[in-house]
Structures are given as C-alpha cells and as structure tokens.
C-alpha cells in the first residue's frame, strides 16, 4: 500500500511540473498592458518576433506622452522566457522588455525611458514609464 501511495505522489508531482511549464505555442499573441495599451507579437521558430507594446510615459516638463516599444530584432525564447534591453527600433528610446510564454498565454514587464533637448527653451525633458502586460494566442 505504501508503495502505491509513493508512486501516485510521484506521478502527481511530475504531472504538476508539466502543467506549470507548458511549451510556448506558435502563433500571434495580443493583449493589453496595465496602462490599457495594446501589445502584440508572434512566436515562431523559438523566437518572439514583431513585438510592439504601448507605454504611457510621464515627462517632467511636458506631462504625459504615449510611445510604442519596438525592439530592433527578434528575442530568443529560452525555457519559455525572453528579454531585451537596449534601444527602441523607431525612436531610439531606452527600453526593457521581459516576458514568459506558457502554452497559449504570455505575461511580462515593459519599461521605457527617454530624454529630449528643446532648443527653443534650452531645456532637457526626461520621460519614463513602465507597465506589466498579459496576452493570449489568437
């Protein structure tokens, strides 16, 4: 009886580990950030491609600004996780993207910073924003 109980518990442990870490499903993902901005990307060939996520940034002098974080290259998936830290493809803003794809769902964090010089007023303006996000495979 003890042997059967040990085998059942071992089987349940293996099943729980498999259920927690489902392999990423290929396809297009879309969802929203915690700032209610759109986020989209594709999973293909072990990479996250065509990532685009909206960010609301607060700027010290000019108030709120909206921008999109778009990395210049695909992000490699390792154990269902991906990340990028560097410059944005379009505006050259500093971005940090991290995420995890589990089956047909994904979640993560998005951060963006920017600084600008206004020649007219001869002043610098710095902007920063961050959010969490969730998506589902379409």
mmCIF file with all atom_site columns, N, CA and C in Angstrom, residues 16-58:
data_model
loop_
_atom_site.group_PDB
_atom_site.id
_atom_site.type_symbol
_atom_site.label_atom_id
_atom_site.label_alt_id
_atom_site.label_comp_id
_atom_site.label_asym_id
_atom_site.label_entity_id
_atom_site.label_seq_id
_atom_site.pdbx_PDB_ins_code
_atom_site.Cartn_x
_atom_site.Cartn_y
_atom_site.Cartn_z
_atom_site.occupancy
_atom_site.B_iso_or_equiv
_atom_site.pdbx_formal_charge
_atom_site.auth_seq_id
_atom_site.auth_comp_id
_atom_site.auth_asym_id
_atom_site.auth_atom_id
_atom_site.pdbx_PDB_model_num
ATOM 1   N N  . UNK A 1 16 ? 2.164  17.842 -12.191 1.00 0.00 ? 16 UNK A N  1
ATOM 2   C CA . UNK A 1 16 ? 2.107  19.248 -11.782 1.00 0.00 ? 16 UNK A CA 1
ATOM 3   C C  . UNK A 1 16 ? 3.234  20.043 -12.428 1.00 0.00 ? 16 UNK A C  1
ATOM 4   N N  . UNK A 1 17 ? 4.427  19.469 -12.510 1.00 0.00 ? 17 UNK A N  1
ATOM 5   C CA . UNK A 1 17 ? 5.555  20.168 -13.129 1.00 0.00 ? 17 UNK A CA 1
ATOM 6   C C  . UNK A 1 17 ? 5.307  20.406 -14.611 1.00 0.00 ? 17 UNK A C  1
ATOM 7   N N  . UNK A 1 18 ? 4.708  19.433 -15.302 1.00 0.00 ? 18 UNK A N  1
ATOM 8   C CA . UNK A 1 18 ? 4.396  19.572 -16.721 1.00 0.00 ? 18 UNK A CA 1
ATOM 9   C C  . UNK A 1 18 ? 3.299  20.606 -16.926 1.00 0.00 ? 18 UNK A C  1
ATOM 10  N N  . UNK A 1 19 ? 2.292  20.626 -16.073 1.00 0.00 ? 19 UNK A N  1
ATOM 11  C CA . UNK A 1 19 ? 1.179  21.557 -16.210 1.00 0.00 ? 19 UNK A CA 1
ATOM 12  C C  . UNK A 1 19 ? 1.617  22.994 -15.983 1.00 0.00 ? 19 UNK A C  1
ATOM 13  N N  . UNK A 1 20 ? 2.594  23.232 -15.129 1.00 0.00 ? 20 UNK A N  1
ATOM 14  C CA . UNK A 1 20 ? 3.053  24.580 -14.814 1.00 0.00 ? 20 UNK A CA 1
ATOM 15  C C  . UNK A 1 20 ? 3.846  25.171 -15.973 1.00 0.00 ? 20 UNK A C  1
ATOM 16  N N  . UNK A 1 21 ? 4.651  24.387 -16.643 1.00 0.00 ? 21 UNK A N  1
ATOM 17  C CA . UNK A 1 21 ? 5.529  24.905 -17.689 1.00 0.00 ? 21 UNK A CA 1
ATOM 18  C C  . UNK A 1 21 ? 5.190  24.309 -19.044 1.00 0.00 ? 21 UNK A C  1
ATOM 19  N N  . UNK A 1 22 ? 4.067  24.738 -19.618 1.00 0.00 ? 22 UNK A N  1
ATOM 20  C CA . UNK A 1 22 ? 3.685  24.261 -20.941 1.00 0.00 ? 22 UNK A CA 1
ATOM 21  C C  . UNK A 1 22 ? 4.571  24.925 -21.985 1.00 0.00 ? 22 UNK A C  1
ATOM 22  N N  . UNK A 1 23 ? 4.957  24.207 -23.031 1.00 0.00 ? 23 UNK A N  1
ATOM 23  C CA . UNK A 1 23 ? 5.811  24.811 -24.059 1.00 0.00 ? 23 UNK A CA 1
ATOM 24  C C  . UNK A 1 23 ? 5.070  25.936 -24.790 1.00 0.00 ? 23 UNK A C  1
ATOM 25  N N  . UNK A 1 24 ? 5.806  26.967 -25.229 1.00 0.00 ? 24 UNK A N  1
ATOM 26  C CA . UNK A 1 24 ? 5.168  28.080 -25.942 1.00 0.00 ? 24 UNK A CA 1
ATOM 27  C C  . UNK A 1 24 ? 4.503  27.601 -27.225 1.00 0.00 ? 24 UNK A C  1
ATOM 28  N N  . UNK A 1 25 ? 3.295  28.089 -27.480 1.00 0.00 ? 25 UNK A N  1
ATOM 29  C CA . UNK A 1 25 ? 2.586  27.756 -28.714 1.00 0.00 ? 25 UNK A CA 1
ATOM 30  C C  . UNK A 1 25 ? 2.918  28.784 -29.781 1.00 0.00 ? 25 UNK A C  1
ATOM 31  N N  . UNK A 1 26 ? 3.179  28.305 -30.991 1.00 0.00 ? 26 UNK A N  1
ATOM 32  C CA . UNK A 1 26 ? 3.458  29.193 -32.113 1.00 0.00 ? 26 UNK A CA 1
ATOM 33  C C  . UNK A 1 26 ? 2.199  29.963 -32.481 1.00 0.00 ? 26 UNK A C  1
ATOM 34  N N  . UNK A 1 27 ? 2.383  31.186 -32.977 1.00 0.00 ? 27 UNK A N  1
ATOM 35  C CA . UNK A 1 27 ? 1.254  31.973 -33.442 1.00 0.00 ? 27 UNK A CA 1
ATOM 36  C C  . UNK A 1 27 ? 1.336  33.419 -33.008 1.00 0.00 ? 27 UNK A C  1
ATOM 37  N N  . UNK A 1 28 ? 0.260  34.152 -33.258 1.00 0.00 ? 28 UNK A N  1
ATOM 38  C CA . UNK A 1 28 ? 0.175  35.570 -32.927 1.00 0.00 ? 28 UNK A CA 1
ATOM 39  C C  . UNK A 1 28 ? -0.471 35.756 -31.564 1.00 0.00 ? 28 UNK A C  1
ATOM 40  N N  . UNK A 1 29 ? 0.078  36.665 -30.777 1.00 0.00 ? 29 UNK A N  1
ATOM 41  C CA . UNK A 1 29 ? -0.413 36.959 -29.435 1.00 0.00 ? 29 UNK A CA 1
ATOM 42  C C  . UNK A 1 29 ? -0.834 38.425 -29.382 1.00 0.00 ? 29 UNK A C  1
ATOM 43  N N  . UNK A 1 30 ? -1.892 38.704 -28.650 1.00 0.00 ? 30 UNK A N  1
ATOM 44  C CA . UNK A 1 30 ? -2.298 40.093 -28.453 1.00 0.00 ? 30 UNK A CA 1
ATOM 45  C C  . UNK A 1 30 ? -2.927 40.231 -27.081 1.00 0.00 ? 30 UNK A C  1
ATOM 46  N N  . UNK A 1 31 ? -2.839 41.451 -26.544 1.00 0.00 ? 31 UNK A N  1
ATOM 47  C CA . UNK A 1 31 ? -3.394 41.709 -25.225 1.00 0.00 ? 31 UNK A CA 1
ATOM 48  C C  . UNK A 1 31 ? -3.240 43.167 -24.856 1.00 0.00 ? 31 UNK A C  1
ATOM 49  N N  . UNK A 1 32 ? -3.218 43.425 -23.553 1.00 0.00 ? 32 UNK A N  1
ATOM 50  C CA . UNK A 1 32 ? -3.152 44.791 -23.038 1.00 0.00 ? 32 UNK A CA 1
ATOM 51  C C  . UNK A 1 32 ? -2.103 44.897 -21.937 1.00 0.00 ? 32 UNK A C  1
ATOM 52  N N  . UNK A 1 33 ? -1.610 46.115 -21.766 1.00 0.00 ? 33 UNK A N  1
ATOM 53  C CA . UNK A 1 33 ? -0.715 46.403 -20.657 1.00 0.00 ? 33 UNK A CA 1
ATOM 54  C C  . UNK A 1 33 ? -1.548 46.865 -19.465 1.00 0.00 ? 33 UNK A C  1
ATOM 55  N N  . UNK A 1 34 ? -0.916 47.020 -18.322 1.00 0.00 ? 34 UNK A N  1
ATOM 56  C CA . UNK A 1 34 ? -1.612 47.529 -17.136 1.00 0.00 ? 34 UNK A CA 1
ATOM 57  C C  . UNK A 1 34 ? -2.021 48.986 -17.322 1.00 0.00 ? 34 UNK A C  1
ATOM 58  N N  . UNK A 1 35 ? -1.490 49.643 -18.360 1.00 0.00 ? 35 UNK A N  1
ATOM 59  C CA . UNK A 1 35 ? -1.878 51.013 -18.697 1.00 0.00 ? 35 UNK A CA 1
ATOM 60  C C  . UNK A 1 35 ? -2.963 51.036 -19.781 1.00 0.00 ? 35 UNK A C  1
ATOM 61  N N  . UNK A 1 36 ? -3.531 49.868 -20.074 1.00 0.00 ? 36 UNK A N  1
ATOM 62  C CA . UNK A 1 36 ? -4.593 49.700 -21.073 1.00 0.00 ? 36 UNK A CA 1
ATOM 63  C C  . UNK A 1 36 ? -4.116 50.043 -22.493 1.00 0.00 ? 36 UNK A C  1
ATOM 64  N N  . UNK A 1 37 ? -2.872 49.733 -22.795 1.00 0.00 ? 37 UNK A N  1
ATOM 65  C CA . UNK A 1 37 ? -2.310 49.920 -24.131 1.00 0.00 ? 37 UNK A CA 1
ATOM 66  C C  . UNK A 1 37 ? -2.148 48.555 -24.795 1.00 0.00 ? 37 UNK A C  1
ATOM 67  N N  . UNK A 1 38 ? -2.195 48.549 -26.117 1.00 0.00 ? 38 UNK A N  1
ATOM 68  C CA . UNK A 1 38 ? -2.101 47.297 -26.877 1.00 0.00 ? 38 UNK A CA 1
ATOM 69  C C  . UNK A 1 38 ? -0.690 46.737 -26.857 1.00 0.00 ? 38 UNK A C  1
ATOM 70  N N  . UNK A 1 39 ? -0.633 45.398 -26.926 1.00 0.00 ? 39 UNK A N  1
ATOM 71  C CA . UNK A 1 39 ? 0.650  44.698 -27.052 1.00 0.00 ? 39 UNK A CA 1
ATOM 72  C C  . UNK A 1 39 ? 0.437  43.520 -27.990 1.00 0.00 ? 39 UNK A C  1
ATOM 73  N N  . UNK A 1 40 ? 1.336  43.349 -28.947 1.00 0.00 ? 40 UNK A N  1
ATOM 74  C CA . UNK A 1 40 ? 1.237  42.252 -29.913 1.00 0.00 ? 40 UNK A CA 1
ATOM 75  C C  . UNK A 1 40 ? 2.637  41.697 -30.199 1.00 0.00 ? 40 UNK A C  1
ATOM 76  N N  . UNK A 1 41 ? 2.676  40.420 -30.554 1.00 0.00 ? 41 UNK A N  1
ATOM 77  C CA . UNK A 1 41 ? 3.911  39.787 -31.010 1.00 0.00 ? 41 UNK A CA 1
ATOM 78  C C  . UNK A 1 41 ? 3.586  38.428 -31.591 1.00 0.00 ? 41 UNK A C  1
ATOM 79  N N  . UNK A 1 42 ? 4.583  37.800 -32.206 1.00 0.00 ? 42 UNK A N  1
ATOM 80  C CA . UNK A 1 42 ? 4.434  36.462 -32.784 1.00 0.00 ? 42 UNK A CA 1
ATOM 81  C C  . UNK A 1 42 ? 5.493  35.549 -32.190 1.00 0.00 ? 42 UNK A C  1
ATOM 82  N N  . UNK A 1 43 ? 5.121  34.296 -31.973 1.00 0.00 ? 43 UNK A N  1
ATOM 83  C CA . UNK A 1 43 ? 6.074  33.270 -31.549 1.00 0.00 ? 43 UNK A CA 1
ATOM 84  C C  . UNK A 1 43 ? 6.276  32.339 -32.733 1.00 0.00 ? 43 UNK A C  1
ATOM 85  N N  . UNK A 1 44 ? 7.530  32.204 -33.157 1.00 0.00 ? 44 UNK A N  1
ATOM 86  C CA . UNK A 1 44 ? 7.849  31.371 -34.307 1.00 0.00 ? 44 UNK A CA 1
ATOM 87  C C  . UNK A 1 44 ? 9.318  30.984 -34.259 1.00 0.00 ? 44 UNK A C  1
ATOM 88  N N  . UNK A 1 45 ? 9.605  29.725 -34.516 1.00 0.00 ? 45 UNK A N  1
ATOM 89  C CA . UNK A 1 45 ? 10.998 29.272 -34.598 1.00 0.00 ? 45 UNK A CA 1
ATOM 90  C C  . UNK A 1 45 ? 11.819 29.514 -33.346 1.00 0.00 ? 45 UNK A C  1
ATOM 91  N N  . UNK A 1 46 ? 11.200 29.445 -32.169 1.00 0.00 ? 46 UNK A N  1
ATOM 92  C CA . UNK A 1 46 ? 11.922 29.652 -30.923 1.00 0.00 ? 46 UNK A CA 1
ATOM 93  C C  . UNK A 1 46 ? 12.225 31.107 -30.621 1.00 0.00 ? 46 UNK A C  1
ATOM 94  N N  . UNK A 1 47 ? 11.545 32.030 -31.318 1.00 0.00 ? 47 UNK A N  1
ATOM 95  C CA . UNK A 1 47 ? 11.757 33.461 -31.130 1.00 0.00 ? 47 UNK A CA 1
ATOM 96  C C  . UNK A 1 47 ? 10.446 34.202 -30.926 1.00 0.00 ? 47 UNK A C  1
ATOM 97  N N  . UNK A 1 48 ? 10.542 35.350 -30.268 1.00 0.00 ? 48 UNK A N  1
ATOM 98  C CA . UNK A 1 48 ? 9.435  36.305 -30.191 1.00 0.00 ? 48 UNK A CA 1
ATOM 99  C C  . UNK A 1 48 ? 9.756  37.374 -31.224 1.00 0.00 ? 48 UNK A C  1
ATOM 100 N N  . UNK A 1 49 ? 8.869  37.519 -32.218 1.00 0.00 ? 49 UNK A N  1
ATOM 101 C CA . UNK A 1 49 ? 9.101  38.432 -33.335 1.00 0.00 ? 49 UNK A CA 1
ATOM 102 C C  . UNK A 1 49 ? 8.008  39.498 -33.385 1.00 0.00 ? 49 UNK A C  1
ATOM 103 N N  . UNK A 1 50 ? 8.294  40.588 -34.061 1.00 0.00 ? 50 UNK A N  1
ATOM 104 C CA . UNK A 1 50 ? 7.331  41.671 -34.309 1.00 0.00 ? 50 UNK A CA 1
ATOM 105 C C  . UNK A 1 50 ? 6.685  42.181 -33.025 1.00 0.00 ? 50 UNK A C  1
ATOM 106 N N  . UNK A 1 51 ? 7.468  42.292 -31.958 1.00 0.00 ? 51 UNK A N  1
ATOM 107 C CA . UNK A 1 51 ? 6.961  42.764 -30.667 1.00 0.00 ? 51 UNK A CA 1
ATOM 108 C C  . UNK A 1 51 ? 6.668  44.255 -30.746 1.00 0.00 ? 51 UNK A C  1
ATOM 109 N N  . UNK A 1 52 ? 5.504  44.663 -30.250 1.00 0.00 ? 52 UNK A N  1
ATOM 110 C CA . UNK A 1 52 ? 5.145  46.072 -30.149 1.00 0.00 ? 52 UNK A CA 1
ATOM 111 C C  . UNK A 1 52 ? 4.237  46.248 -28.942 1.00 0.00 ? 52 UNK A C  1
ATOM 112 N N  . UNK A 1 53 ? 4.658  47.099 -28.011 1.00 0.00 ? 53 UNK A N  1
ATOM 113 C CA . UNK A 1 53 ? 3.869  47.328 -26.806 1.00 0.00 ? 53 UNK A CA 1
ATOM 114 C C  . UNK A 1 53 ? 3.797  48.804 -26.462 1.00 0.00 ? 53 UNK A C  1
ATOM 115 N N  . UNK A 1 54 ? 2.597  49.300 -26.223 1.00 0.00 ? 54 UNK A N  1
ATOM 116 C CA . UNK A 1 54 ? 2.405  50.711 -25.906 1.00 0.00 ? 54 UNK A CA 1
ATOM 117 C C  . UNK A 1 54 ? 2.762  51.039 -24.471 1.00 0.00 ? 54 UNK A C  1
ATOM 118 N N  . UNK A 1 55 ? 3.346  52.236 -24.285 1.00 0.00 ? 55 UNK A N  1
ATOM 119 C CA . UNK A 1 55 ? 3.760  52.686 -22.959 1.00 0.00 ? 55 UNK A CA 1
ATOM 120 C C  . UNK A 1 55 ? 3.339  54.144 -22.766 1.00 0.00 ? 55 UNK A C  1
ATOM 121 N N  . UNK A 1 56 ? 2.703  54.429 -21.646 1.00 0.00 ? 56 UNK A N  1
ATOM 122 C CA . UNK A 1 56 ? 2.459  55.809 -21.230 1.00 0.00 ? 56 UNK A CA 1
ATOM 123 C C  . UNK A 1 56 ? 3.659  56.239 -20.404 1.00 0.00 ? 56 UNK A C  1
ATOM 124 N N  . UNK A 1 57 ? 4.272  57.342 -20.788 1.00 0.00 ? 57 UNK A N  1
ATOM 125 C CA . UNK A 1 57 ? 5.419  57.856 -20.040 1.00 0.00 ? 57 UNK A CA 1
ATOM 126 C C  . UNK A 1 57 ? 5.061  59.207 -19.429 1.00 0.00 ? 57 UNK A C  1
ATOM 127 N N  . UNK A 1 58 ? 5.542  59.454 -18.234 1.00 0.00 ? 58 UNK A N  1
ATOM 128 C CA . UNK A 1 58 ? 5.392  60.766 -17.621 1.00 0.00 ? 58 UNK A CA 1
ATOM 129 C C  . UNK A 1 58 ? 6.675  61.540 -17.874 1.00 0.00 ? 58 UNK A C  1
#
